[in-house]
Amino acid sequence: MFGDPPHKLPQQISYLLLPRFSLIGFSSLVDPLRWANTISGKQLYQWRNLAVAGQLVESSDGIAVQVDATINDIEQCQMLVVCAGYDPQKQVQPQLVGWLRRMASHGCLLGAQDTGSYILAAAGLLNNYRATIHWENLQSFAEMFPQVKVVNDIFEIDRNRFSCSGGLSGLDMMLHLVQCQHGQELASAIAEQLIYSQRRSAEHPQRLSLQARLGTTNQKLMTAIKIMRRNLEEPLTIPALAAEVYISDRELERLFRKHLSTTPGTYYRNLRLEQARCLLQQTSRSVTNIAVACGFASSAHFSRSYLSKYGVPPSQDRQA
């Protein structure tokens, strides 16, 4: 189990860094362990960085991190975290998949950070496990891997698998690990050193509340947007939307202009286009299928709207 006390110290954790991995996500996983060793005065944890090939792996920030070994040098791992970021599908190669499956067969505790969950799922190593991934990828991940029990938590631990959704969620996950293995006092001391006063549980939502994202407390406006989000495939007309919120068309228009400096129609269309872009970049669905799924009457209408918002047609954006 993720939180069981290790049989011997130091506990070794391996981080597999894949090209364009998240640097802040990786740092959030490592720094709590450094502080655990420093504060306890013991070598509780030891870590090493791995790559599929080469001595340096470039993060999404363009900063390269030196690794200690490649997967060809490693026959067994006690605990492994796959760290990924953009374009995880490009990293799913036979060499890596075969190596991950061997690690699993040897009893390795397997974890993922950000889109690292995609890599493990593509290798068949998350079948019938609960797992999380960055909120931008949740829908496409669930569609692509129906055998994975996808959850919208900041981190998830299920038997000998664990995952975190990216960003600072790795910090919460590793503080949880330290607390389970070495106690609440040490975990709290680490959080204080990192000036992290609001530790989050696994079930904490990934995204800010709608109220925080919009910067308003107007309940009618937030209700309207929630209804929009629930009806992307079959958009409501603005009069129908206003009726759902129990206000007039004119009042709905006034709320959107006052709080968001836009119209309800434009905001609704942008929500659908944002959803379309996620599906376009993260799935292999056809442009026509995506257009229908996001409430556009035709591919031509969808392409014109997409070009107007993003400056490129859908097909070109997918290629890029």
XYZ file of C-alpha atoms in Angstrom:
320
model
C 0.000 0.000 0.000
C 1.046 3.578 -0.679
C 1.180 4.594 2.972
C 2.598 1.457 4.570
C 5.830 1.963 6.542
C 8.802 0.868 4.422
C 10.532 -2.392 5.321
C 13.889 -0.645 5.374
C 15.282 2.848 5.092
C 15.832 4.799 3.033
C 12.774 4.164 0.884
C 13.775 4.564 -2.747
C 11.464 6.393 -5.125
C 12.179 6.564 -8.849
C 10.857 9.365 -11.061
C 10.530 8.635 -14.764
C 10.733 12.001 -16.530
C 9.148 12.104 -19.962
C 9.753 14.939 -22.458
C 7.703 18.078 -21.679
C 6.975 16.929 -18.137
C 5.689 19.491 -15.635
C 8.589 20.973 -13.690
C 6.439 22.340 -10.858
C 4.680 18.994 -10.611
C 7.986 17.151 -10.358
C 9.363 19.579 -7.758
C 6.198 19.152 -5.685
C 6.880 15.435 -5.511
C 10.551 15.708 -4.550
C 10.866 18.653 -2.168
C 8.687 17.169 0.615
C 11.020 14.173 0.712
C 14.079 16.395 1.038
C 12.473 18.174 3.962
C 11.439 14.865 5.523
C 15.099 13.849 5.621
C 16.257 17.251 6.869
C 13.692 17.647 9.649
C 13.853 14.055 10.888
C 17.651 13.970 10.787
C 17.356 10.579 9.079
C 17.648 9.322 5.534
C 13.993 8.383 5.233
C 13.798 8.757 1.468
C 16.155 8.449 -1.459
C 15.232 9.256 -5.031
C 16.588 8.978 -8.526
C 15.559 10.390 -11.890
C 15.122 8.137 -14.911
C 14.691 8.718 -18.631
C 13.720 6.507 -21.526
C 16.946 7.560 -23.240
C 19.669 10.168 -22.903
C 21.063 12.077 -19.934
C 18.799 15.141 -19.996
C 15.018 15.488 -20.195
C 13.505 18.843 -21.094
C 10.473 20.013 -19.141
C 7.532 21.973 -20.542
C 9.323 25.109 -19.268
C 12.308 24.377 -21.504
C 14.472 23.583 -18.462
C 16.407 20.328 -18.813
C 16.855 18.010 -15.842
C 19.729 15.545 -15.611
C 18.822 11.937 -14.928
C 20.688 9.225 -13.057
C 19.925 6.350 -15.426
C 17.804 5.206 -18.334
C 15.156 2.514 -18.157
C 17.560 0.117 -19.880
C 19.772 0.309 -16.795
C 16.989 -0.472 -14.304
C 15.720 -3.992 -13.679
C 13.517 -3.252 -10.693
C 11.940 -0.305 -8.848
C 10.453 -0.242 -5.383
C 8.239 2.748 -6.168
C 7.966 4.546 -9.514
C 6.254 7.803 -10.492
C 5.709 8.547 -14.189
C 5.980 12.325 -14.673
C 4.466 13.676 -17.882
C 2.881 16.817 -19.265
C 2.022 17.714 -22.845
C 1.390 15.138 -25.573
C 1.548 11.968 -23.448
C 0.314 9.898 -26.395
C 3.615 10.557 -28.164
C 5.491 8.831 -25.341
C 3.590 5.541 -25.589
C 6.255 3.441 -27.318
C 6.762 -0.358 -27.165
C 10.040 -0.035 -25.239
C 8.463 2.040 -22.466
C 5.243 0.010 -22.296
C 7.185 -3.245 -22.030
C 9.440 -1.861 -19.292
C 6.495 -0.542 -17.246
C 4.770 -3.908 -17.472
C 7.934 -5.629 -16.250
C 8.138 -3.236 -13.306
C 4.523 -4.048 -12.445
C 5.150 -7.786 -12.677
C 8.034 -7.386 -10.194
C 5.703 -5.793 -7.645
C 6.637 -2.144 -8.189
C 4.310 0.412 -6.635
C 3.290 2.436 -9.694
C 2.252 6.081 -9.682
C 1.604 8.914 -12.094
C 1.816 12.684 -12.025
C -0.341 14.856 -14.322
C -0.763 13.043 -17.656
C 1.471 10.205 -16.505
C -1.840 8.431 -15.850
C -2.313 8.295 -19.615
C 0.956 6.372 -19.971
C 0.041 3.809 -17.323
C -3.454 3.399 -18.759
C -2.092 2.917 -22.281
C 0.131 0.154 -20.893
C -2.938 -1.522 -19.394
C -1.694 -0.934 -15.856
C -4.700 1.035 -14.583
C -7.426 -1.385 -15.652
C -10.007 -1.626 -12.854
C -8.076 0.898 -10.750
C -9.239 4.332 -9.644
C -7.040 7.073 -11.085
C -7.006 10.804 -11.649
C -5.469 13.114 -14.234
C -5.363 16.859 -14.892
C -8.875 18.296 -15.190
C -8.296 19.354 -18.802
C -7.787 15.696 -19.724
C -10.462 14.077 -17.559
C -13.184 13.690 -20.170
C -10.984 12.465 -22.993
C -9.108 10.158 -20.593
C -12.364 8.577 -19.406
C -13.560 8.125 -22.991
C -10.305 6.602 -24.185
C -9.839 4.233 -21.230
C -13.291 3.081 -20.069
C -11.709 0.280 -18.044
C -10.112 2.888 -15.728
C -12.249 4.232 -12.869
C -11.560 7.921 -13.453
C -12.057 10.299 -10.514
C -11.909 14.079 -10.336
C -9.766 14.241 -7.171
C -6.420 15.986 -6.717
C -4.826 12.639 -5.902
C -5.983 9.048 -5.717
C -4.548 5.932 -4.081
C -5.951 2.534 -5.027
C -4.069 -0.487 -3.730
C -0.675 -0.555 -5.494
C -1.451 2.343 -7.840
C -1.500 6.070 -7.119
C -1.878 9.225 -9.169
C -2.066 12.980 -8.775
C -3.622 15.504 -11.118
C -0.646 17.826 -11.616
C 0.581 21.166 -10.329
C 0.784 21.264 -6.539
C -1.366 18.157 -6.071
C 1.853 16.136 -5.823
C 2.752 18.095 -2.691
C -0.510 17.081 -1.027
C 0.028 13.484 -2.070
C 3.581 13.281 -0.740
C 2.614 14.956 2.536
C -0.027 12.256 2.833
C 2.655 9.618 2.215
C 4.906 11.066 4.907
C 2.021 11.311 7.364
C 1.014 7.673 6.803
C 4.573 6.411 7.131
C 6.135 8.738 9.701
C 3.329 10.617 11.426
C 1.307 13.800 11.416
C 3.947 15.847 13.233
C 6.579 15.375 10.542
C 4.102 16.025 7.720
C 2.955 19.249 9.388
C 6.539 20.383 9.939
C 7.283 19.861 6.236
C 4.185 21.841 5.231
C 5.329 24.700 7.471
C 8.803 24.750 5.914
C 7.203 24.917 2.474
C 4.855 27.697 3.662
C 1.934 25.496 2.704
C -0.700 26.278 5.291
C -3.741 24.789 3.549
C -3.116 21.086 3.084
C -5.766 19.420 0.960
C -7.316 15.973 1.203
C -7.450 13.625 -1.786
C -11.099 14.491 -2.445
C -10.466 18.214 -2.779
C -11.748 19.464 -6.170
C -9.125 20.195 -8.796
C -10.622 23.457 -10.005
C -11.561 26.659 -8.239
C -15.227 27.091 -7.518
C -17.256 28.746 -10.250
C -17.712 31.717 -7.927
C -13.947 32.129 -7.545
C -13.290 31.734 -11.269
C -15.908 34.302 -12.221
C -15.110 36.714 -9.404
C -18.783 37.190 -8.592
C -21.368 35.890 -6.157
C -24.369 36.505 -8.377
C -26.368 33.277 -8.095
C -28.460 33.848 -11.226
C -25.340 34.238 -13.352
C -23.647 31.161 -11.891
C -26.806 29.110 -12.343
C -27.007 30.138 -15.991
C -23.392 29.098 -16.609
C -23.893 25.751 -14.863
C -26.870 25.090 -17.118
C -24.770 26.033 -20.159
C -22.075 23.555 -19.137
C -24.643 20.783 -18.747
C -26.016 21.456 -22.223
C -23.045 21.731 -24.566
C -24.106 19.037 -27.023
C -27.650 20.372 -27.373
C -27.401 24.111 -26.599
C -30.422 25.894 -25.241
C -31.684 29.051 -26.873
C -31.069 32.201 -24.853
C -34.816 32.629 -24.113
C -34.953 29.003 -22.892
C -31.856 29.560 -20.765
C -33.351 32.705 -19.230
C -36.537 30.804 -18.448
C -34.497 28.105 -16.657
C -33.012 30.819 -14.431
C -36.416 32.502 -13.937
C -35.369 35.862 -15.366
C -36.073 37.721 -18.599
C -33.835 37.638 -21.684
C -32.952 41.271 -21.086
C -31.948 40.653 -17.451
C -29.758 37.691 -18.484
C -28.058 39.892 -21.069
C -27.508 42.603 -18.454
C -25.916 40.133 -15.983
C -23.427 38.817 -18.529
C -22.451 42.290 -19.699
C -22.073 43.622 -16.163
C -20.055 40.750 -14.669
C -18.288 39.199 -17.680
C -18.281 41.980 -20.295
C -19.799 39.700 -22.912
C -23.172 38.416 -24.090
C -24.777 35.104 -23.059
C -24.585 33.849 -26.642
C -20.868 34.606 -26.990
C -20.047 33.082 -23.616
C -22.027 29.944 -24.436
C -20.338 29.561 -27.828
C -16.900 29.976 -26.237
C -17.664 27.226 -23.720
C -18.552 24.891 -26.578
C -15.429 25.862 -28.528
C -13.208 25.276 -25.483
C -14.733 21.832 -25.089
C -14.208 21.180 -28.785
C -10.555 22.165 -28.568
C -9.952 19.726 -25.704
C -11.559 16.910 -27.691
C -9.662 17.902 -30.819
C -6.265 17.875 -29.115
C -6.776 14.908 -26.805
C -8.849 12.403 -28.789
C -8.895 10.886 -32.249
C -12.520 11.829 -32.894
C -13.275 13.255 -36.324
C -13.875 16.985 -36.705
C -17.481 16.263 -37.682
C -18.037 14.140 -34.582
C -16.577 16.843 -32.352
C -18.691 19.521 -34.000
C -21.861 17.547 -33.237
C -20.729 16.737 -29.690
C -20.255 20.447 -28.998
C -23.586 21.594 -30.385
C -22.663 22.903 -33.837
C -25.183 22.270 -36.609
C -22.535 21.595 -39.260
C -18.800 21.112 -39.684
C -18.658 24.301 -41.752
C -20.245 26.375 -38.985
C -17.944 24.778 -36.433
C -14.834 25.474 -38.543
C -15.770 29.122 -39.069
C -16.402 29.642 -35.351
C -13.194 27.830 -34.419
C -11.127 29.879 -36.863
C -12.649 33.095 -35.532
C -11.755 32.254 -31.918
C -8.386 30.491 -32.248
C -7.009 31.883 -35.503
C -6.586 28.456 -37.120
C -9.070 25.924 -38.520
C -9.706 22.779 -36.423
C -7.735 20.420 -38.644
C -4.668 22.666 -38.608
C -4.840 23.110 -34.822
C -4.926 19.342 -34.386
C -1.845 18.906 -36.568
C 0.001 21.610 -34.614
